[in-house]
Amino acid sequence: MSDYKLGIPGLEEVVPVVKGGTNIMLIGPPMSGKEVIANNILYSGLAQGESGILVTTSMSGEDALKWFKDNGLDLEPHKPRLGIVDCMSQTIGLAIGDTENIKRVSSPVNLTGISVGITNFFEDFWMKKQVRKARLCVYSLSTMLMYSNLQTVFRFLHVFTGRIKTADALGIYVVEQGMHDDATINTLKQLLDGVLEVKVENDSCFLRAMGMSQKPTKWYEYEVEGSKINIKYSYVRPAPP
Amino acid sequence: MIETGIPKLDEYLDGGIPTGKSLVYLIHPGVEGDVFGMQSLYHNLEKGVKGIYVTSTASPHAIRDRFEELGWDLNSHRDHLIIVDAYSALIGQDSEERYLVEDPEDTASILKTVEKALEENPRGLLVCESLSNIMDLAGEEDTLQLLQDFHKVLVLYDTVSICNFTAWPYSDETIRRIKDELFNAVVKVGGIAERVIFGQYYGVSKVDWTQTKDATMLFRVIKPGGVKAFIPKILVTGPYHAGKSTFIHSISTRAVSVNRLGTTIALDHGHIEHRGISADIFGTPGQERFDPILKLLGGEALGVFLVVDSTQPTSFPRAKTMLELTKTFGLPTVVIANKQDLSGAMKPDDLRDRMKLPRDIPILPAVATSKTGVTDAFEMLLKRIMEGL
């Protein structure tokens, strides 16, 4: 069984590794730096020689690559192990084809196409490139839920969380807090093993992990600086239920 | 009769699909099954048949681009291609299509538009790009009812229908009705999986106008080119003098070996034609001095025959090492307990204990020199490859 490091300094002191086959929901309000957290987790894997698959529903594959470049995260040495399933470009009518690293899907409603894109990258990395550790990041489930109903997204997630377990990989699924009711979030959580939860209070961002250590971690205050997540080690007592 | 245009499939269907009949490509999630419907449509457009394409996951522009990626130019078939646009209204996009579904989440709206397209363009082929997507939007029950209604109008307009259906975890009853009741033919399009899906296959699981043939094809989607029957790579490995080359020659329709003084010094290669399946088979040398090339020979293999000399238990540790050296450990494997005709040959069960092999790895007795047991071994390995589905 493989172990995965999340690549977020500070948090790794309490969650040093995540077991292979784990599926994690990354949930938080808009503008709280979820994208940076997700990209850090993905990049951390690439830097350790793993493969990384990013499903983007609200940004083109090229823009996703540009984000890494603009933030000083060099993807060049890792490109043979990087795959992006771009559900955005064709939705807005851009007639661009696949590249070595980017597979296009007609729209976020095309879950069959997304599943084919992910599967093709998994096969390529596992069989041809012989890379045995993989991270999948879906950014975001919320966009999928805007195009498809909960039951449909649940079925999709059911299949792919199972594939992550079988492949001993790591799955990260980003959810926008405030866009969905509690019942929706709880339904999706049924399929997942852990949660990285983000909250914003008094203009400060906090992060905690649940389901990846014996009990939920404390809330860590953090700042986003470019591509970096700086944990500040201060503690805020969780709000009473 | 409407042909599917998928290699070997029309043979399995006794020529194709008769007028008024329906076929579903039942697709395992993650497998490139949607190309099947596209290929069937394009194949028929090329033959001058009118084709109606119901799109529900992409705009008509994106669909045309997708066909183009596969090397199929729809512009030259403008007169025969009719697109029913069941997507644009979903995302509030303008559509220039004559047949626009006003509410893609409402099966009555879909039926009305399809019926109009059929009425104006009868006696052809209707392809539904993604029945599962319609089901996701409109619900399982309504979509099953829509299928029943579809079939009535198909008969009325002398049309054949082909649907792509991704078998997401819908209710058991829905899957059962798709498989057993609502289509005249079911073609399963699946994935071969161990830890990841690493191969794809299709086969007829039901057909009501001819006898179902027990045949499966492995395939790949080539761009351009579409669905091509895929010839898998099967590796034969094992210790020196276990009988690998003899096994390959006995199992193959034709084979060649690179050898010196009767010992393989590079590789053996054979080609098998068996029950509609073609396979390429590669054998490794067994001597340790060739170990550096074993990994290369093992690359992209789909399954492995590990040949051992049943009379030589001292070679068994080397046999297991070779699975590791060829980087095929974990792939579907069948162990060939060769030389069963010689005195002192260990029986498969004893060999399993001695090699400490898990119960799920089959060990088959064989005598490669007389071709005894080799066909059983091939069928067993194919079964093992298919078992991950």
mmCIF file of N, CA and C in Angstrom, chain A residues 91 95 98 106-107 109-112 115-116 119-120 123 126-128 130 147 149 152 155-156 158-159 163 166-168, chain B residues 28-32 57-58 65 69 87 90-91 93 133 136 140 166 168-170 194-198 223 300-301 327:
data_model
loop_
_atom_site.group_PDB
_atom_site.id
_atom_site.type_symbol
_atom_site.label_atom_id
_atom_site.label_comp_id
_atom_site.label_asym_id
_atom_site.label_seq_id
_atom_site.Cartn_x
_atom_site.Cartn_y
_atom_site.Cartn_z
ATOM 1 N N THR A 91 -16.717 23.778 -23.981
ATOM 2 C CA THR A 91 -18.004 24.309 -23.512
ATOM 3 C C THR A 91 -18.185 25.744 -23.988
ATOM 4 N N ALA A 95 -12.473 25.672 -30.505
ATOM 5 C CA ALA A 95 -12.270 24.455 -31.305
ATOM 6 C C ALA A 95 -10.809 24.036 -31.218
ATOM 7 N N ASP A 98 -6.872 17.860 -28.559
ATOM 8 C CA ASP A 98 -6.078 17.336 -27.445
ATOM 9 C C ASP A 98 -4.596 17.655 -27.653
ATOM 10 N N SER A 106 -16.304 17.588 -23.988
ATOM 11 C CA SER A 106 -17.217 18.571 -24.576
ATOM 12 C C SER A 106 -17.834 19.512 -23.552
ATOM 13 N N SER A 107 -18.116 19.034 -22.348
ATOM 14 C CA SER A 107 -18.698 19.900 -21.315
ATOM 15 C C SER A 107 -18.698 19.164 -19.980
ATOM 16 N N VAL A 109 -21.089 18.368 -18.372
ATOM 17 C CA VAL A 109 -22.226 17.447 -18.314
ATOM 18 C C VAL A 109 -21.824 16.075 -18.883
ATOM 19 N N ASN A 110 -20.749 16.052 -19.630
ATOM 20 C CA ASN A 110 -20.327 14.813 -20.295
ATOM 21 C C ASN A 110 -19.464 13.967 -19.351
ATOM 22 N N LEU A 111 -20.107 13.362 -18.383
ATOM 23 C CA LEU A 111 -19.374 12.582 -17.384
ATOM 24 C C LEU A 111 -18.718 11.344 -18.019
ATOM 25 N N THR A 112 -19.348 10.832 -19.061
ATOM 26 C CA THR A 112 -18.741 9.707 -19.774
ATOM 27 C C THR A 112 -17.406 10.132 -20.369
ATOM 28 N N SER A 115 -14.822 10.539 -17.680
ATOM 29 C CA SER A 115 -14.350 9.242 -17.180
ATOM 30 C C SER A 115 -13.368 8.609 -18.171
ATOM 31 N N VAL A 116 -13.605 8.811 -19.466
ATOM 32 C CA VAL A 116 -12.677 8.265 -20.470
ATOM 33 C C VAL A 116 -11.329 8.978 -20.378
ATOM 34 N N THR A 119 -9.464 7.768 -17.286
ATOM 35 C CA THR A 119 -9.042 6.376 -17.465
ATOM 36 C C THR A 119 -7.854 6.274 -18.420
ATOM 37 N N ASN A 120 -7.900 7.065 -19.511
ATOM 38 C CA ASN A 120 -6.797 7.025 -20.477
ATOM 39 C C ASN A 120 -5.486 7.474 -19.850
ATOM 40 N N GLU A 123 -4.221 4.769 -17.471
ATOM 41 C CA GLU A 123 -3.637 3.657 -18.214
ATOM 42 C C GLU A 123 -2.241 4.026 -18.722
ATOM 43 N N TRP A 126 0.262 4.277 -15.767
ATOM 44 C CA TRP A 126 0.478 2.988 -15.077
ATOM 45 C C TRP A 126 1.175 1.985 -15.992
ATOM 46 N N MET A 127 0.644 1.824 -17.207
ATOM 47 C CA MET A 127 1.129 0.767 -18.086
ATOM 48 C C MET A 127 2.372 1.189 -18.873
ATOM 49 N N LYS A 128 2.300 2.357 -19.518
ATOM 50 C CA LYS A 128 3.403 2.735 -20.405
ATOM 51 C C LYS A 128 4.540 3.368 -19.617
ATOM 52 N N GLN A 130 4.880 3.228 -16.293
ATOM 53 C CA GLN A 130 5.212 2.405 -15.106
ATOM 54 C C GLN A 130 5.265 3.243 -13.822
ATOM 55 N N TYR A 147 -24.343 21.384 -13.589
ATOM 56 C CA TYR A 147 -24.769 20.827 -14.879
ATOM 57 C C TYR A 147 -25.574 19.540 -14.726
ATOM 58 N N ASN A 149 -27.533 16.576 -11.924
ATOM 59 C CA ASN A 149 -28.139 16.495 -10.600
ATOM 60 C C ASN A 149 -27.266 15.674 -9.642
ATOM 61 N N THR A 152 -26.676 11.937 -10.303
ATOM 62 C CA THR A 152 -25.758 11.670 -11.415
ATOM 63 C C THR A 152 -24.308 11.839 -10.970
ATOM 64 N N ARG A 155 -23.230 9.012 -8.757
ATOM 65 C CA ARG A 155 -22.891 7.789 -9.503
ATOM 66 C C ARG A 155 -21.477 7.890 -10.080
ATOM 67 N N PHE A 156 -21.182 9.074 -10.627
ATOM 68 C CA PHE A 156 -19.839 9.305 -11.185
ATOM 69 C C PHE A 156 -18.783 9.125 -10.085
ATOM 70 N N HIS A 158 -19.080 7.604 -7.275
ATOM 71 C CA HIS A 158 -19.080 6.216 -6.800
ATOM 72 C C HIS A 158 -18.085 5.390 -7.612
ATOM 73 N N VAL A 159 -18.131 5.558 -8.918
ATOM 74 C CA VAL A 159 -17.227 4.794 -9.788
ATOM 75 C C VAL A 159 -15.782 5.229 -9.559
ATOM 76 N N ARG A 163 -12.322 3.430 -8.191
ATOM 77 C CA ARG A 163 -11.114 3.272 -9.013
ATOM 78 C C ARG A 163 -9.876 3.752 -8.247
ATOM 79 N N THR A 166 -8.928 1.005 -5.887
ATOM 80 C CA THR A 166 -8.313 -0.120 -6.599
ATOM 81 C C THR A 166 -6.887 0.217 -7.043
ATOM 82 N N ALA A 167 -6.693 1.446 -7.492
ATOM 83 C CA ALA A 167 -5.371 1.827 -8.006
ATOM 84 C C ALA A 167 -4.437 2.275 -6.882
ATOM 85 N N ASP A 168 -4.943 2.260 -5.627
ATOM 86 C CA ASP A 168 -4.106 2.667 -4.486
ATOM 87 C C ASP A 168 -3.621 4.107 -4.680
ATOM 88 N N HIS B 28 -18.874 0.234 -20.256
ATOM 89 C CA HIS B 28 -18.309 0.324 -18.908
ATOM 90 C C HIS B 28 -17.750 1.742 -18.721
ATOM 91 N N PRO B 29 -18.055 2.417 -17.588
ATOM 92 C CA PRO B 29 -17.561 3.796 -17.433
ATOM 93 C C PRO B 29 -16.042 3.872 -17.587
ATOM 94 N N GLY B 30 -15.606 4.833 -18.368
ATOM 95 C CA GLY B 30 -14.166 5.026 -18.568
ATOM 96 C C GLY B 30 -13.662 4.418 -19.866
ATOM 97 N N VAL B 31 -14.481 3.586 -20.488
ATOM 98 C CA VAL B 31 -14.088 2.946 -21.747
ATOM 99 C C VAL B 31 -14.600 3.817 -22.910
ATOM 100 N N GLU B 32 -13.799 3.881 -23.975
ATOM 101 C CA GLU B 32 -14.120 4.802 -25.077
ATOM 102 C C GLU B 32 -15.240 4.269 -25.962
ATOM 103 N N THR B 57 -24.588 15.709 -25.061
ATOM 104 C CA THR B 57 -23.512 16.139 -24.162
ATOM 105 C C THR B 57 -22.605 17.192 -24.796
ATOM 106 N N ALA B 58 -22.877 17.545 -26.034
ATOM 107 C CA ALA B 58 -21.996 18.504 -26.700
ATOM 108 C C ALA B 58 -22.766 19.260 -27.775
ATOM 109 N N ASP B 65 -16.425 18.574 -34.624
ATOM 110 C CA ASP B 65 -14.974 18.564 -34.346
ATOM 111 C C ASP B 65 -14.528 17.180 -33.898
ATOM 112 N N GLU B 69 -11.695 14.830 -35.526
ATOM 113 C CA GLU B 69 -10.537 14.279 -34.801
ATOM 114 C C GLU B 69 -10.310 12.811 -35.167
ATOM 115 N N TYR B 87 -28.786 19.367 -26.624
ATOM 116 C CA TYR B 87 -27.775 19.892 -25.703
ATOM 117 C C TYR B 87 -27.866 21.406 -25.530
ATOM 118 N N LEU B 90 -29.926 23.155 -23.010
ATOM 119 C CA LEU B 90 -29.554 22.824 -21.627
ATOM 120 C C LEU B 90 -28.644 23.893 -21.027
ATOM 121 N N ILE B 91 -27.756 24.443 -21.862
ATOM 122 C CA ILE B 91 -26.828 25.443 -21.329
ATOM 123 C C ILE B 91 -27.136 26.843 -21.893
ATOM 124 N N GLN B 93 -27.537 27.855 -24.972
ATOM 125 C CA GLN B 93 -26.736 28.234 -26.137
ATOM 126 C C GLN B 93 -27.641 28.292 -27.377
ATOM 127 N N ASN B 133 -26.769 9.853 -20.610
ATOM 128 C CA ASN B 133 -26.846 11.272 -20.288
ATOM 129 C C ASN B 133 -28.300 11.742 -20.269
ATOM 130 N N ASP B 136 -29.651 10.631 -17.085
ATOM 131 C CA ASP B 136 -29.196 11.473 -15.981
ATOM 132 C C ASP B 136 -30.038 12.738 -15.879
ATOM 133 N N GLU B 140 -34.550 7.913 -14.617
ATOM 134 C CA GLU B 140 -34.478 6.550 -15.141
ATOM 135 C C GLU B 140 -35.808 6.088 -15.720
ATOM 136 N N THR B 166 -23.711 4.419 -21.199
ATOM 137 C CA THR B 166 -22.670 4.165 -20.210
ATOM 138 C C THR B 166 -23.322 3.590 -18.959
ATOM 139 N N TRP B 168 -23.360 3.447 -15.773
ATOM 140 C CA TRP B 168 -23.097 3.971 -14.432
ATOM 141 C C TRP B 168 -23.895 3.132 -13.441
ATOM 142 N N PRO B 169 -23.639 3.249 -12.159
ATOM 143 C CA PRO B 169 -24.401 2.415 -11.214
ATOM 144 C C PRO B 169 -25.864 2.856 -11.054
ATOM 145 N N TYR B 170 -26.630 2.658 -12.105
ATOM 146 C CA TYR B 170 -28.084 2.895 -12.041
ATOM 147 C C TYR B 170 -28.706 1.759 -11.242
ATOM 148 N N GLU B 194 -6.967 -4.517 -13.870
ATOM 149 C CA GLU B 194 -6.354 -5.081 -12.668
ATOM 150 C C GLU B 194 -6.395 -3.906 -11.688
ATOM 151 N N ARG B 195 -5.297 -3.176 -11.561
ATOM 152 C CA ARG B 195 -5.325 -1.973 -10.734
ATOM 153 C C ARG B 195 -5.915 -0.794 -11.503
ATOM 154 N N VAL B 196 -5.639 -0.750 -12.798
ATOM 155 C CA VAL B 196 -6.243 0.276 -13.648
ATOM 156 C C VAL B 196 -6.815 -0.437 -14.875
ATOM 157 N N ILE B 197 -7.685 0.276 -15.620
ATOM 158 C CA ILE B 197 -8.168 -0.300 -16.883
ATOM 159 C C ILE B 197 -7.046 -0.199 -17.900
ATOM 160 N N PHE B 198 -6.604 -1.323 -18.452
ATOM 161 C CA PHE B 198 -5.465 -1.256 -19.359
ATOM 162 C C PHE B 198 -5.754 -1.892 -20.701
ATOM 163 N N LYS B 223 -6.827 7.667 -33.422
ATOM 164 C CA LYS B 223 -7.188 8.966 -34.000
ATOM 165 C C LYS B 223 -6.116 9.376 -35.002
ATOM 166 N N GLU B 300 3.985 -3.584 -21.820
ATOM 167 C CA GLU B 300 2.643 -3.563 -22.432
ATOM 168 C C GLU B 300 2.008 -4.931 -22.624
ATOM 169 N N ALA B 301 2.550 -5.947 -21.966
ATOM 170 C CA ALA B 301 1.878 -7.254 -22.049
ATOM 171 C C ALA B 301 0.540 -7.187 -21.318
ATOM 172 N N LYS B 327 8.677 -7.336 -15.198
ATOM 173 C CA LYS B 327 7.739 -6.300 -14.701
ATOM 174 C C LYS B 327 6.307 -6.675 -15.015
#
